[in-house]
PDB file of C-alpha atoms in Angstrom:
ATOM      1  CA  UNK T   1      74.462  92.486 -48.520  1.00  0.00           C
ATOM      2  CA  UNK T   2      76.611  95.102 -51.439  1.00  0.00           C
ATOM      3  CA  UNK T   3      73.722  95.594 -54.250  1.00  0.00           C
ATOM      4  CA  UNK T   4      75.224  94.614 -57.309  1.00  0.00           C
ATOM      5  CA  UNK T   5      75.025  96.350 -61.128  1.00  0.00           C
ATOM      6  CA  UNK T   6      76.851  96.381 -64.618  1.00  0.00           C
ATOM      7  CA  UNK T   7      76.943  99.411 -66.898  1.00  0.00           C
ATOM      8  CA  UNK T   8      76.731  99.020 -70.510  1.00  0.00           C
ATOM      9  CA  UNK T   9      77.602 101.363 -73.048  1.00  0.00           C
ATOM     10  CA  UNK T  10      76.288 100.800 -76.672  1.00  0.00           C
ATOM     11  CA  UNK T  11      76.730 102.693 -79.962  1.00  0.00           C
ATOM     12  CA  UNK T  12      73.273 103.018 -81.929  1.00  0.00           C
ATOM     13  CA  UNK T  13      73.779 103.341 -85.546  1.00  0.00           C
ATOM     14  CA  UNK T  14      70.856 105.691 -87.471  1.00  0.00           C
ATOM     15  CA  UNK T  15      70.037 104.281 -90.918  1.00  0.00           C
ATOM     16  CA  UNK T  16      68.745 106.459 -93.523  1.00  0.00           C
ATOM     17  CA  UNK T  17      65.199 106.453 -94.301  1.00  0.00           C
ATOM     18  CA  UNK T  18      64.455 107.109 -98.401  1.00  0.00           C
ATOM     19  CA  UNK T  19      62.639 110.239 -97.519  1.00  0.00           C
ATOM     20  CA  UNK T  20      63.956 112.805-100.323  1.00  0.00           C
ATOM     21  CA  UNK T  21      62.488 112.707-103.581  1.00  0.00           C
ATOM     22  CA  UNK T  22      65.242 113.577-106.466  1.00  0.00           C
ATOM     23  CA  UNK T  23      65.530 117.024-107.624  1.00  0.00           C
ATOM     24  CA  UNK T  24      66.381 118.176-111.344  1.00  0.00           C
ATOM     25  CA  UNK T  25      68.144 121.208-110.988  1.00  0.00           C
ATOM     26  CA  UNK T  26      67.736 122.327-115.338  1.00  0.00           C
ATOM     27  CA  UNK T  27      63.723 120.646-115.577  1.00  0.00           C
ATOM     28  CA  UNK T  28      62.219 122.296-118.832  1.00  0.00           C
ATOM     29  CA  UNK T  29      65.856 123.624-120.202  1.00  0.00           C
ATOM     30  CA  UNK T  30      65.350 123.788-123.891  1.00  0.00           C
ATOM     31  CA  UNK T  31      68.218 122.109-126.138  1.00  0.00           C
ATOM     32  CA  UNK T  32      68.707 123.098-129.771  1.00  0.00           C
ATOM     33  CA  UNK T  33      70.125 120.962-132.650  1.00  0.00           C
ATOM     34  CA  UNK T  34      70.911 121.577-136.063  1.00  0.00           C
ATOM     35  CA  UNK T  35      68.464 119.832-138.685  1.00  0.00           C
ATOM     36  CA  UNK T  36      69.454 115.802-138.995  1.00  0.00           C
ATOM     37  CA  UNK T  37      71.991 115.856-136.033  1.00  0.00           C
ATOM     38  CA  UNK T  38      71.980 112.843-134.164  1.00  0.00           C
ATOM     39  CA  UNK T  39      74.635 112.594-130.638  1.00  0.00           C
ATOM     40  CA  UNK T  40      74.498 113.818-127.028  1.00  0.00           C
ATOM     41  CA  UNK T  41      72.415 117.276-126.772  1.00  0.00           C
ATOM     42  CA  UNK T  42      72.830 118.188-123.492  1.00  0.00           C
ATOM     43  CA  UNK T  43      72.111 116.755-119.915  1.00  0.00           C
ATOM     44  CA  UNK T  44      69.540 116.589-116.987  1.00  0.00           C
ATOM     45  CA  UNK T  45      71.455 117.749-113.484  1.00  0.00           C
ATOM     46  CA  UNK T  46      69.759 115.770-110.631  1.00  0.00           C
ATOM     47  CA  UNK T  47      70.271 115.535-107.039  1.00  0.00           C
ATOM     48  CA  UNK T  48      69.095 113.834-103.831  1.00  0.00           C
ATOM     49  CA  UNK T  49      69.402 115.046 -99.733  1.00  0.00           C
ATOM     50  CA  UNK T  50      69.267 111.566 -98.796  1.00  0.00           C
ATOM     51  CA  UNK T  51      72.913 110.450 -97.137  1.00  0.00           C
ATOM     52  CA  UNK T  52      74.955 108.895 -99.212  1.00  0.00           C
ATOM     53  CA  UNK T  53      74.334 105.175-100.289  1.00  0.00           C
ATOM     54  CA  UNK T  54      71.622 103.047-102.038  1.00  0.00           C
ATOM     55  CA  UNK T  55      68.906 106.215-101.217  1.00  0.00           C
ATOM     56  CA  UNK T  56      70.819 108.923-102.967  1.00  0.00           C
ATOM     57  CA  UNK T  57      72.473 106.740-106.195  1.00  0.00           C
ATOM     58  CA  UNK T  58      70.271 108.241-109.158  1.00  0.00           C
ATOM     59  CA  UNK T  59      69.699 106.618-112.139  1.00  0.00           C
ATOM     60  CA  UNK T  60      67.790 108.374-115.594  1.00  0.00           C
ATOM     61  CA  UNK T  61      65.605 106.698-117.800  1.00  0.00           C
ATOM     62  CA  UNK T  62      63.439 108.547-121.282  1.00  0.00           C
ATOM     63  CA  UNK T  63      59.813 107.765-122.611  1.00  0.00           C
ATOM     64  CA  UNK T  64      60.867 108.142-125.836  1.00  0.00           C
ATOM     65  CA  UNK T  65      63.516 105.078-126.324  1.00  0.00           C
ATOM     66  CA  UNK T  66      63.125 105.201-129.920  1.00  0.00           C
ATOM     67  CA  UNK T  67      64.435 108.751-130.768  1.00  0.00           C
ATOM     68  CA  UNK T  68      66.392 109.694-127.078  1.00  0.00           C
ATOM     69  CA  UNK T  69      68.687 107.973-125.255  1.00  0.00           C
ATOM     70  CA  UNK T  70      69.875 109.304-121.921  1.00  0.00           C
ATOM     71  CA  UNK T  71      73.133 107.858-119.509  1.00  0.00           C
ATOM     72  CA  UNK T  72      71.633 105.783-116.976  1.00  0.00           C
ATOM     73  CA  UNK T  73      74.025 106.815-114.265  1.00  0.00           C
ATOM     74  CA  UNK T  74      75.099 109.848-115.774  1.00  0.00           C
ATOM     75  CA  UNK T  75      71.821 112.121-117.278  1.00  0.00           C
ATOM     76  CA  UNK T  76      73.527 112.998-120.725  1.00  0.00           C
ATOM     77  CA  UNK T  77      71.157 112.754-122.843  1.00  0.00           C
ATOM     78  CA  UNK T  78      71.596 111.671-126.858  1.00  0.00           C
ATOM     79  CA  UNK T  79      69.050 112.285-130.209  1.00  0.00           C
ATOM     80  CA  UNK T  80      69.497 109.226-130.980  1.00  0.00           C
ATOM     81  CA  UNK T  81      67.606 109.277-134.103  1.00  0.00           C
ATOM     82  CA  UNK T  82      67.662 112.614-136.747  1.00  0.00           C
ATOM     83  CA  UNK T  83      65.051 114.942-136.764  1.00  0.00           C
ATOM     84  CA  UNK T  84      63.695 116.529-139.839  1.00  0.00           C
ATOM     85  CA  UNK T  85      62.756 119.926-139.314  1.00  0.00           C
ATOM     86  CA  UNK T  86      59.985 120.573-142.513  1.00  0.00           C
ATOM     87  CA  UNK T  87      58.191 116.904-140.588  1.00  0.00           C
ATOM     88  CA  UNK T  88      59.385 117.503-136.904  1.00  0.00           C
ATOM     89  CA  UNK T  89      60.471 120.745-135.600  1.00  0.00           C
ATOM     90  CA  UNK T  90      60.493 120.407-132.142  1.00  0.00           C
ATOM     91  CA  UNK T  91      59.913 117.312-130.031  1.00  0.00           C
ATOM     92  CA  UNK T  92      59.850 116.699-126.264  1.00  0.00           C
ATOM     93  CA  UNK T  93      61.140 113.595-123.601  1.00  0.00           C
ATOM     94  CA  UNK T  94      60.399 113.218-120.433  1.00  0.00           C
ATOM     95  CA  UNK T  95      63.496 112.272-118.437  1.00  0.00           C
ATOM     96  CA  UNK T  96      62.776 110.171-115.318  1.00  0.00           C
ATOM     97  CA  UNK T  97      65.172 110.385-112.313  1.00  0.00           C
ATOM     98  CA  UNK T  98      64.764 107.514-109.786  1.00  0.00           C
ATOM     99  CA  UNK T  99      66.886 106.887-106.261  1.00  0.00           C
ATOM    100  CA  UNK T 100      67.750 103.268-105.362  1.00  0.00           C
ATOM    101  CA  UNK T 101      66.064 103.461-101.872  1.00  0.00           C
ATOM    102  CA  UNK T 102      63.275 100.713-101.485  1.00  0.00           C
ATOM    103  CA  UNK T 103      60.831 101.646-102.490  1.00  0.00           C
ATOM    104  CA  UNK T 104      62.462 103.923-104.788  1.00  0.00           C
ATOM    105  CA  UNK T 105      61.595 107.674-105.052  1.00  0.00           C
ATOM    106  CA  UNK T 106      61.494 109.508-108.713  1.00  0.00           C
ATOM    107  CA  UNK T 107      60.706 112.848-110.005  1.00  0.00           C
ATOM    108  CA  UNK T 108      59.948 113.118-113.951  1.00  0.00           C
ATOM    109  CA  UNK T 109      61.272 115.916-115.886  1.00  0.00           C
TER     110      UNK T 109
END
């Protein structure tokens, strides 16, 4: 008796593993503003090596809510509340950059 076989070919797809941490390109960048100015002051420039999708969308989020506001998808970041420089003449946020992979991956600025 003729032995018998198939062949089978088959694609396998690679997924992405969340294995890059977000980088800030401008970390520690100074921004000046004149005395009582309140509006976007500058921004934080992020990145991730992850492929695209869900494990390289960054979004941006500020300790300080109450004086800074920062684009969540975006990294521009606004004084949202006016400094006065003879009571505050200098002040510092921490921005925090996060991926979307699960579980997510951040790097604080």
């Amino acid at each position: 008796s003729t032995p018998l076989s198939s062949e089978v070919q088959f694609t396998v797809l690679v997924l992405d593993e969340n294995d890059k941490t977000p980088v800030v390109g401008n970390c520690n960048q100074p921004f000046t503003v004149a005395e009582n100015f309140v509006g976007e002051i500058g921004s934080v420039l992020a990145s991730d090596d992850d492929a695209d999708g869900p494990n390289s969308l960054l979004s941006y989020s500020v300790t300080d809510t109450v004086n800074f506001g920062v684009g969540s998808d975006t990294g521009v970041i606004s004084l949202k509340s006016p400094f006065d420089y003879e009571t505050t003449p200098s002040s510092t946020v921490t921005v925090t950059v996060s991926d979307s992979g699960n579980p997510a991956l951040s790097t604080e600025c």
